[in-house]
Amino acid sequence: MDEPAEIGRRVQKLRSQRGLTQRQLAEPSYTPAYVSTLESGKVRPSEAALRFLADRLGTSYEELATGRPAHLATELRLALTDAHRQFATGAADDAAVRYRRVLTDAEHLGLAPEQAEALLGLGDCALESGELADAGRHFQDAERLLADAPLPRRARAIRGRAVAHLLAGELRYACYLLESAIDELGASGLVDPEALVILYAAVIGPYIDLGAHARAAHAAELALALAPQVDDPALVAGMHRQVARTFLAEGRTADADASLAKAQEIYQQLRLRTDLAHCHWMRGYVKAQNGELGFAERELRTARDMLTAKRATLFTAQVEVELADVLRRLGRYDEASDLLMALLDLGDRHGAVHAGGAHRLLGLIAEERGQSETAEEHYVTALALLERSGASGDLADLCRLLGDLLRRGGRTEAALDVYRTGLGHRAAPGTTTLGPAPTAPALPRL
């Protein structure tokens, strides 16, 4: 609501335009003196008073309180819902164009909730496109706008920031952000299935890269257990969008807003396909570690298909690293190599951990094919990438592989140097341990 002086000038202008006296505008609920005081800006009107005056003046409460025609705000929310649909069912770059338009309009109209939602959308798009710096900035701006909102409302912003830090190689900080949010959610008693799926699915990645496989598996199982409570009714969402357009054309802005709210909620749930794909990814990883390679391949392909349908290029390529490892272990070297090249084509700026993992696997394939020189090149490239990330377990393992390769080639001194480097990474304080696991909120019985 604007300042009293601005509202008063607006009331006076509209009253004069309609040829009404102060008495005609005020009666029967208010007095002419009240209208005079209001128009002079000496009193802040209540919502009830403004709604009464808006009805008498033939305008909306929102327009009288803020100066914005109600249909503009509703049209903006419709554009935001269209952007959600585009992101949920199409390409991130196309959705980003829509979100930028909404953000510009929302800033112009001073609509903070819509600004935050557009920023969250832009952050999601930037993550899927691998633009990590942009993603982090968008999520941070959204979280600032949502500072006073309940935690479930902020879950997407927290998840986004954490994923950006993860892909930039800041693994422990990503864990800290997500575990803190899970603990806060549990302490608050707000058992929100969607927020929990978002947070648990997001923490899987940093857990894996830090070697906390038991925690990662537990988080995946919790997320998958909650998934049935989160619907995916795209057709219903589309219906609500069309109904909203009809209401808006008829001037029924309140009804249009109600339909848009339902559609927006559904499209937010549709985004969980990316999070659930990550859970299938984790399940495939665990099965691969247990030697169940056929099961692992099926789970990883499920995850890849879900992400491909979302045109999530970055995450798809990362899943393909895990799938390539399974294919390598099955002896399907050519197929594994083709998958790995997809991630390397994106460039190491999209995630040093996963690019390093791709080079490590290509080194293993080359070594198993007897191509020692090529294997060494891939191992050295992987080492340079992983040294940025703090993924100490991966670094130590890579140093072992490279050291063994050099030793077998008769380069004993070089091998010893590499082994020492690996031991240093393994012994680095604080890099292989985490604090207490977050307390899982009490889940409702199904």
Coordinates of C-alpha atoms in Angstrom, one line a residue:
M1 CA 0.0 0.0 0.0
D2 CA 1.3 3.5 -0.9
E3 CA 1.8 6.4 1.5
P4 CA -1.5 8.1 2.8
A5 CA -0.7 11.3 0.8
E6 CA -0.5 9.3 -2.5
I7 CA -3.7 7.4 -1.8
G8 CA -5.5 10.6 -0.8
R9 CA -4.5 12.3 -4.1
R10 CA -5.6 9.2 -6.0
V11 CA -9.0 9.2 -4.3
Q12 CA -9.5 12.9 -4.9
K13 CA -8.6 12.6 -8.6
L14 CA -11.0 9.7 -9.2
R15 CA -13.8 11.3 -7.3
S16 CA -13.5 14.5 -9.3
Q17 CA -13.3 12.6 -12.6
R18 CA -16.6 10.9 -11.7
G19 CA -18.3 14.1 -10.5
L20 CA -18.9 13.0 -7.0
T21 CA -19.0 15.1 -3.9
Q22 CA -17.3 13.9 -0.7
R23 CA -20.7 13.2 0.8
Q24 CA -21.8 11.1 -2.2
L25 CA -18.6 9.1 -2.0
A26 CA -18.7 8.6 1.7
E27 CA -22.3 7.6 2.5
P28 CA -23.7 5.4 3.8
S29 CA -20.6 3.9 5.5
Y30 CA -18.4 6.9 6.1
T31 CA -18.7 10.7 6.7
P32 CA -17.7 13.5 4.4
A33 CA -15.2 14.6 7.0
Y34 CA -13.5 11.2 6.8
V35 CA -13.1 11.5 3.1
S36 CA -11.8 15.0 3.4
T37 CA -9.2 13.9 5.9
L38 CA -8.3 10.9 3.8
E39 CA -7.9 13.0 0.6
S40 CA -5.6 15.4 2.5
G41 CA -3.3 12.5 3.4
K42 CA -3.8 12.9 7.2
V43 CA -5.1 9.4 7.8
R44 CA -4.0 5.9 6.6
P45 CA -7.2 4.2 5.4
S46 CA -8.0 0.7 6.4
E47 CA -8.4 -2.1 3.8
A48 CA -12.1 -2.2 4.5
A49 CA -12.4 1.6 3.8
L50 CA -10.4 1.4 0.6
R51 CA -12.4 -1.5 -0.7
F52 CA -15.6 0.4 0.0
L53 CA -14.3 3.5 -1.8
A54 CA -12.9 1.5 -4.7
D55 CA -16.3 0.0 -5.3
R56 CA -17.9 3.5 -5.2
L57 CA -15.3 4.8 -7.6
G58 CA -15.6 1.9 -10.0
T59 CA -12.0 0.7 -9.6
S60 CA -10.2 -2.0 -7.8
Y61 CA -8.8 -2.1 -4.3
E62 CA -5.3 -2.8 -5.7
E63 CA -5.4 0.2 -8.1
L64 CA -6.6 2.5 -5.4
A65 CA -4.0 1.3 -2.9
T66 CA -1.0 1.1 -5.2
G67 CA -1.8 3.0 -8.3
R68 CA -1.4 -0.2 -10.4
P69 CA -4.4 -1.5 -12.4
A70 CA -5.3 -4.9 -11.1
H71 CA -5.2 -6.5 -14.5
L72 CA -1.5 -5.6 -14.9
A73 CA -0.5 -7.6 -11.9
T74 CA -2.6 -10.5 -12.9
E75 CA -1.2 -10.4 -16.5
L76 CA 2.3 -10.5 -15.0
R77 CA 1.4 -13.5 -12.9
L78 CA 0.1 -15.2 -16.0
A79 CA 3.4 -14.5 -17.8
L80 CA 5.2 -15.9 -14.9
T81 CA 3.1 -19.1 -15.0
D82 CA 3.8 -19.4 -18.7
A83 CA 7.5 -19.2 -17.9
H84 CA 7.1 -21.9 -15.3
R85 CA 5.4 -24.1 -17.9
Q86 CA 8.2 -23.5 -20.4
F87 CA 10.8 -24.5 -17.9
A88 CA 9.0 -27.5 -16.7
T89 CA 8.3 -28.9 -20.1
G90 CA 10.8 -27.3 -22.5
A91 CA 14.2 -25.8 -22.8
A92 CA 15.9 -23.7 -20.1
D93 CA 17.1 -21.0 -22.5
D94 CA 13.6 -20.4 -23.9
A95 CA 12.2 -20.1 -20.3
A96 CA 15.0 -17.7 -19.4
V97 CA 13.8 -15.2 -22.0
R98 CA 10.3 -15.3 -20.4
Y99 CA 11.6 -15.0 -16.9
R100 CA 13.7 -11.9 -17.8
R101 CA 10.7 -10.1 -19.2
V102 CA 8.7 -10.9 -16.0
L103 CA 11.5 -9.7 -13.8
T104 CA 11.8 -6.4 -15.6
D105 CA 8.0 -5.8 -15.4
A106 CA 7.8 -6.9 -11.8
E107 CA 10.6 -4.5 -10.8
H108 CA 8.8 -1.7 -12.7
L109 CA 5.5 -2.5 -10.8
G110 CA 7.3 -3.0 -7.5
L111 CA 6.0 -6.6 -7.0
A112 CA 8.6 -8.2 -4.8
P113 CA 7.0 -11.8 -4.7
E114 CA 6.9 -11.9 -8.5
Q115 CA 10.5 -10.6 -8.7
A116 CA 11.6 -13.4 -6.4
E117 CA 9.8 -16.0 -8.4
A118 CA 11.3 -14.7 -11.7
L119 CA 14.8 -14.7 -10.1
L120 CA 14.3 -18.3 -8.9
G121 CA 13.3 -19.3 -12.5
L122 CA 16.4 -17.5 -13.9
G123 CA 18.6 -19.3 -11.4
D124 CA 17.1 -22.7 -12.4
C125 CA 17.7 -21.9 -16.1
A126 CA 21.3 -20.8 -15.4
L127 CA 22.0 -24.0 -13.5
E128 CA 20.7 -26.2 -16.3
S129 CA 22.7 -24.2 -18.8
G130 CA 25.8 -24.4 -16.6
E131 CA 26.2 -20.7 -16.0
L132 CA 27.2 -21.0 -12.4
A133 CA 28.1 -17.4 -11.5
D134 CA 24.8 -16.1 -12.9
A135 CA 22.9 -18.9 -11.1
G136 CA 24.4 -18.1 -7.8
R137 CA 23.7 -14.4 -8.2
H138 CA 20.0 -15.0 -9.1
F139 CA 19.4 -17.4 -6.2
Q140 CA 21.1 -15.0 -3.7
D141 CA 18.9 -12.1 -4.9
A142 CA 15.8 -14.3 -4.6
E143 CA 16.7 -15.4 -1.1
R144 CA 17.2 -11.8 -0.1
L145 CA 13.7 -10.9 -1.3
L146 CA 12.3 -14.0 0.5
A147 CA 14.2 -13.3 3.8
D148 CA 11.0 -13.0 5.8
A149 CA 9.2 -16.0 4.1
P150 CA 8.8 -19.4 5.8
L151 CA 11.6 -21.9 5.1
P152 CA 9.7 -24.1 2.6
R153 CA 9.3 -21.0 0.5
R154 CA 13.0 -20.4 0.5
A155 CA 14.0 -24.1 -0.2
R156 CA 14.5 -23.6 -3.9
A157 CA 16.8 -20.6 -3.4
I158 CA 18.9 -22.5 -0.8
R159 CA 19.0 -25.5 -3.1
G160 CA 20.1 -23.4 -6.0
R161 CA 22.9 -21.7 -4.2
A162 CA 24.1 -25.0 -2.9
V163 CA 24.2 -26.6 -6.3
A164 CA 26.0 -23.6 -7.8
H165 CA 28.7 -24.0 -5.0
L166 CA 28.8 -27.8 -5.6
L167 CA 29.5 -27.4 -9.3
A168 CA 32.1 -24.7 -8.6
G169 CA 33.9 -27.3 -6.5
E170 CA 32.9 -25.9 -3.0
L171 CA 31.6 -29.2 -1.7
R172 CA 31.6 -28.7 2.0
Y173 CA 29.9 -25.4 1.8
A174 CA 27.2 -26.9 -0.4
C175 CA 26.7 -29.6 2.3
Y176 CA 26.6 -26.9 5.0
L177 CA 23.8 -24.9 3.3
L178 CA 21.6 -27.9 2.7
E179 CA 22.1 -29.7 6.0
S180 CA 21.4 -26.5 7.9
A181 CA 18.2 -26.0 6.0
I182 CA 17.1 -29.6 6.7
D183 CA 17.9 -29.2 10.4
E184 CA 16.0 -25.9 10.5
L185 CA 13.0 -27.5 8.7
G186 CA 13.0 -30.4 11.2
A187 CA 13.2 -28.1 14.2
S188 CA 10.4 -25.9 13.0
G189 CA 8.0 -28.9 12.7
L190 CA 7.2 -27.8 9.1
V191 CA 7.1 -31.2 7.3
D192 CA 6.8 -30.0 3.8
P193 CA 7.2 -32.9 1.3
E194 CA 8.2 -30.7 -1.6
A195 CA 10.8 -28.8 0.3
L196 CA 12.2 -32.0 1.8
V197 CA 12.5 -33.6 -1.6
I198 CA 14.3 -30.5 -3.0
L199 CA 16.8 -30.4 -0.1
Y200 CA 17.4 -34.2 0.2
A201 CA 17.9 -34.6 -3.5
A202 CA 20.3 -31.7 -3.7
V203 CA 22.5 -32.9 -0.9
I204 CA 23.2 -36.2 -2.7
G205 CA 25.8 -34.7 -5.0
P206 CA 28.1 -33.2 -2.5
Y207 CA 27.8 -36.3 -0.3
I208 CA 29.0 -38.5 -3.1
D209 CA 31.9 -36.2 -4.0
L210 CA 33.0 -36.1 -0.4
G211 CA 32.8 -39.9 -0.1
A212 CA 29.9 -39.8 2.4
H213 CA 28.1 -42.6 0.5
A214 CA 26.0 -43.8 3.4
R215 CA 24.5 -40.3 3.9
A216 CA 23.9 -40.0 0.1
A217 CA 22.0 -43.3 0.0
H218 CA 19.9 -42.3 3.0
A219 CA 19.0 -38.9 1.5
A220 CA 18.0 -40.6 -1.8
E221 CA 15.8 -43.1 -0.1
L222 CA 14.1 -40.4 2.0
A223 CA 13.5 -38.3 -1.2
L224 CA 12.0 -41.2 -3.1
A225 CA 9.8 -42.2 -0.2
L226 CA 8.4 -38.6 -0.2
A227 CA 7.9 -38.5 -4.0
P228 CA 4.4 -40.0 -4.1
Q229 CA 3.2 -37.1 -2.0
V230 CA 4.2 -34.7 -4.8
D231 CA 1.9 -34.7 -7.8
D232 CA 2.9 -34.2 -11.4
P233 CA -0.5 -33.2 -13.1
A234 CA 0.7 -31.1 -16.1
L235 CA -2.7 -31.4 -17.8
V236 CA -4.4 -29.9 -14.7
A237 CA -1.9 -27.0 -14.7
G238 CA -2.6 -26.3 -18.4
M239 CA -6.3 -26.2 -17.7
H240 CA -5.9 -23.7 -14.9
R241 CA -3.8 -21.5 -17.2
Q242 CA -6.5 -21.5 -19.8
V243 CA -9.2 -20.8 -17.3
A244 CA -7.2 -17.9 -16.0
R245 CA -7.0 -16.4 -19.4
T246 CA -10.7 -16.6 -19.8
F247 CA -11.3 -15.0 -16.4
L248 CA -8.9 -12.2 -17.3
A249 CA -10.6 -11.5 -20.6
E250 CA -13.9 -11.1 -18.6
G251 CA -12.3 -8.7 -16.1
R252 CA -12.5 -11.3 -13.3
T253 CA -9.0 -10.7 -12.0
A254 CA -9.6 -12.3 -8.6
D255 CA -10.8 -15.6 -10.2
A256 CA -7.9 -15.4 -12.7
D257 CA -5.4 -15.0 -9.8
A258 CA -6.9 -18.1 -8.0
S259 CA -6.5 -20.2 -11.1
L260 CA -2.9 -19.0 -11.7
A261 CA -2.0 -19.8 -8.2
K262 CA -3.1 -23.4 -8.7
A263 CA -1.2 -23.6 -12.0
Q264 CA 2.0 -22.1 -10.6
E265 CA 2.0 -24.6 -7.7
I266 CA 1.7 -27.5 -10.1
Y267 CA 4.5 -26.2 -12.4
Q268 CA 6.7 -25.9 -9.3
Q269 CA 6.0 -29.5 -8.6
L270 CA 6.9 -30.4 -12.2
R271 CA 10.4 -29.1 -11.6
L272 CA 10.9 -31.9 -9.1
R273 CA 11.5 -34.3 -12.1
T274 CA 15.1 -33.0 -12.1
D275 CA 15.4 -33.7 -8.4
L276 CA 13.9 -37.2 -8.7
A277 CA 16.2 -37.9 -11.6
H278 CA 19.1 -37.2 -9.3
C279 CA 17.6 -39.8 -6.9
H280 CA 17.6 -42.4 -9.7
W281 CA 21.2 -41.3 -10.4
M282 CA 22.2 -42.0 -6.8
R283 CA 20.5 -45.4 -6.7
G284 CA 22.3 -46.3 -9.9
Y285 CA 25.6 -45.2 -8.3
V286 CA 25.0 -47.3 -5.2
K287 CA 24.1 -50.4 -7.3
A288 CA 27.3 -49.9 -9.3
Q289 CA 29.4 -49.8 -6.2
N290 CA 27.8 -53.1 -5.1
G291 CA 28.6 -54.7 -8.5
E292 CA 25.0 -54.8 -9.7
L293 CA 25.9 -53.4 -13.1
G294 CA 22.7 -54.3 -15.0
F295 CA 20.5 -52.7 -12.3
A296 CA 22.9 -49.7 -12.2
E297 CA 22.7 -49.2 -15.9
R298 CA 18.9 -49.2 -15.9
E299 CA 18.7 -46.6 -13.0
L300 CA 21.2 -44.3 -14.6
R301 CA 19.5 -44.5 -18.0
T302 CA 16.2 -43.6 -16.3
A303 CA 17.9 -40.6 -14.7
R304 CA 19.4 -39.6 -18.1
D305 CA 16.1 -39.9 -19.9
M306 CA 14.3 -37.8 -17.4
L307 CA 17.0 -35.1 -17.6
T308 CA 17.2 -35.3 -21.4
A309 CA 13.4 -34.7 -21.6
K310 CA 14.0 -31.5 -19.5
R311 CA 16.9 -30.6 -21.9
A312 CA 19.0 -30.2 -18.8
T313 CA 22.3 -30.5 -20.7
L314 CA 24.6 -30.1 -17.7
F315 CA 23.0 -32.6 -15.4
T316 CA 22.5 -35.1 -18.3
A317 CA 26.2 -35.0 -19.1
Q318 CA 27.1 -35.6 -15.4
V319 CA 24.8 -38.7 -15.2
E320 CA 26.5 -39.9 -18.3
V321 CA 29.9 -40.0 -16.5
E322 CA 28.4 -42.5 -14.0
L323 CA 26.8 -44.4 -16.8
A324 CA 30.1 -44.5 -18.8
D325 CA 31.8 -46.0 -15.7
V326 CA 29.3 -48.8 -15.7
L327 CA 29.6 -49.4 -19.4
R328 CA 33.4 -49.5 -19.0
R329 CA 33.2 -52.1 -16.3
L330 CA 30.9 -54.1 -18.7
G331 CA 33.6 -53.9 -21.4
R332 CA 31.6 -51.6 -23.7
Y333 CA 34.5 -49.1 -24.2
D334 CA 33.4 -47.4 -27.3
E335 CA 30.0 -46.6 -25.9
A336 CA 31.5 -45.3 -22.7
S337 CA 34.0 -43.0 -24.5
D338 CA 31.2 -41.5 -26.6
L339 CA 29.2 -40.6 -23.5
L340 CA 32.2 -39.0 -21.8
M341 CA 32.9 -36.7 -24.7
A342 CA 29.4 -35.1 -24.2
L343 CA 30.5 -33.7 -20.9
L344 CA 33.9 -32.6 -22.0
D345 CA 32.4 -30.7 -24.9
L346 CA 30.7 -28.5 -22.3
G347 CA 34.0 -27.3 -20.9
D348 CA 35.4 -27.6 -17.4
R349 CA 33.7 -24.4 -16.3
H350 CA 30.5 -26.5 -15.9
G351 CA 32.0 -28.5 -13.0
A352 CA 35.6 -29.4 -12.3
V353 CA 34.6 -32.5 -10.4
H354 CA 32.6 -34.1 -13.2
A355 CA 35.0 -33.0 -16.0
G356 CA 37.9 -34.5 -13.9
G357 CA 35.9 -37.7 -13.5
A358 CA 35.4 -37.9 -17.2
H359 CA 39.1 -37.6 -17.9
R360 CA 39.8 -40.2 -15.2
L361 CA 37.5 -42.7 -16.9
L362 CA 39.0 -42.0 -20.3
G363 CA 42.4 -42.6 -18.7
L364 CA 41.2 -46.0 -17.3
I365 CA 39.7 -47.0 -20.7
A366 CA 43.0 -46.0 -22.4
E367 CA 45.0 -47.9 -19.8
E368 CA 42.9 -51.0 -20.2
R369 CA 43.4 -50.9 -23.9
G370 CA 47.1 -50.7 -23.5
Q371 CA 47.4 -47.0 -24.5
S372 CA 49.7 -45.8 -21.6
E373 CA 50.6 -42.4 -23.1
T374 CA 47.0 -41.5 -23.7
A375 CA 46.0 -42.7 -20.2
E376 CA 48.7 -40.5 -18.6
E377 CA 47.5 -37.4 -20.5
H378 CA 43.9 -38.0 -19.2
Y379 CA 45.1 -38.6 -15.6
V380 CA 47.2 -35.4 -15.6
T381 CA 44.3 -33.4 -17.0
A382 CA 42.0 -34.8 -14.4
L383 CA 44.4 -34.1 -11.6
A384 CA 44.6 -30.4 -12.6
L385 CA 40.8 -30.2 -12.6
L386 CA 40.2 -31.9 -9.3
E387 CA 42.8 -29.9 -7.4
R388 CA 40.4 -27.0 -7.6
S389 CA 37.5 -28.8 -6.0
G390 CA 38.6 -30.2 -2.6
A391 CA 37.3 -33.7 -3.6
S392 CA 40.1 -35.3 -1.6
G393 CA 39.0 -38.9 -2.1
D394 CA 38.9 -38.5 -5.8
L395 CA 42.3 -36.8 -5.8
A396 CA 43.9 -39.5 -3.7
D397 CA 42.5 -42.3 -6.0
L398 CA 43.6 -40.5 -9.1
C399 CA 47.1 -40.1 -7.7
R400 CA 47.2 -43.8 -7.0
L401 CA 46.1 -44.6 -10.6
L402 CA 48.7 -42.2 -12.1
G403 CA 51.4 -43.4 -9.7
D404 CA 50.8 -47.1 -10.6
L405 CA 50.9 -46.2 -14.3
L406 CA 54.2 -44.4 -13.9
R407 CA 55.7 -47.2 -11.8
R408 CA 54.8 -49.8 -14.3
G409 CA 56.5 -47.7 -17.0
G410 CA 59.7 -47.7 -14.9
R411 CA 59.4 -44.1 -13.8
T412 CA 59.8 -44.8 -10.1
E413 CA 60.8 -41.3 -8.9
A414 CA 57.9 -39.7 -10.7
A415 CA 55.6 -42.3 -9.3
L416 CA 56.8 -41.7 -5.7
D417 CA 56.1 -37.9 -6.2
V418 CA 52.6 -38.6 -7.3
Y419 CA 52.0 -41.1 -4.4
R420 CA 53.1 -38.4 -1.9
T421 CA 50.7 -35.9 -3.5
G422 CA 47.9 -38.4 -3.1
L423 CA 48.8 -39.1 0.6
G424 CA 48.8 -35.4 1.2
H425 CA 45.3 -35.0 -0.2
R426 CA 44.1 -38.0 1.8
A427 CA 45.5 -36.6 5.1
A428 CA 44.3 -33.0 4.6
P429 CA 42.5 -32.1 7.8
G430 CA 38.8 -31.6 7.5
T431 CA 38.4 -32.6 4.0
T432 CA 37.2 -36.2 4.5
T433 CA 34.9 -35.8 7.5
L434 CA 31.6 -34.1 8.0
G435 CA 29.8 -33.1 11.2
P436 CA 26.7 -34.8 12.5
A437 CA 24.2 -35.8 9.9
P438 CA 21.0 -33.6 9.8
T439 CA 18.1 -34.8 11.8
A440 CA 15.4 -36.2 9.5
P441 CA 12.0 -34.5 10.1
A442 CA 9.3 -36.8 11.4
L443 CA 7.5 -37.8 8.2
P444 CA 3.7 -38.2 8.1
R445 CA 2.2 -41.6 7.8
L446 CA 0.9 -42.4 4.3

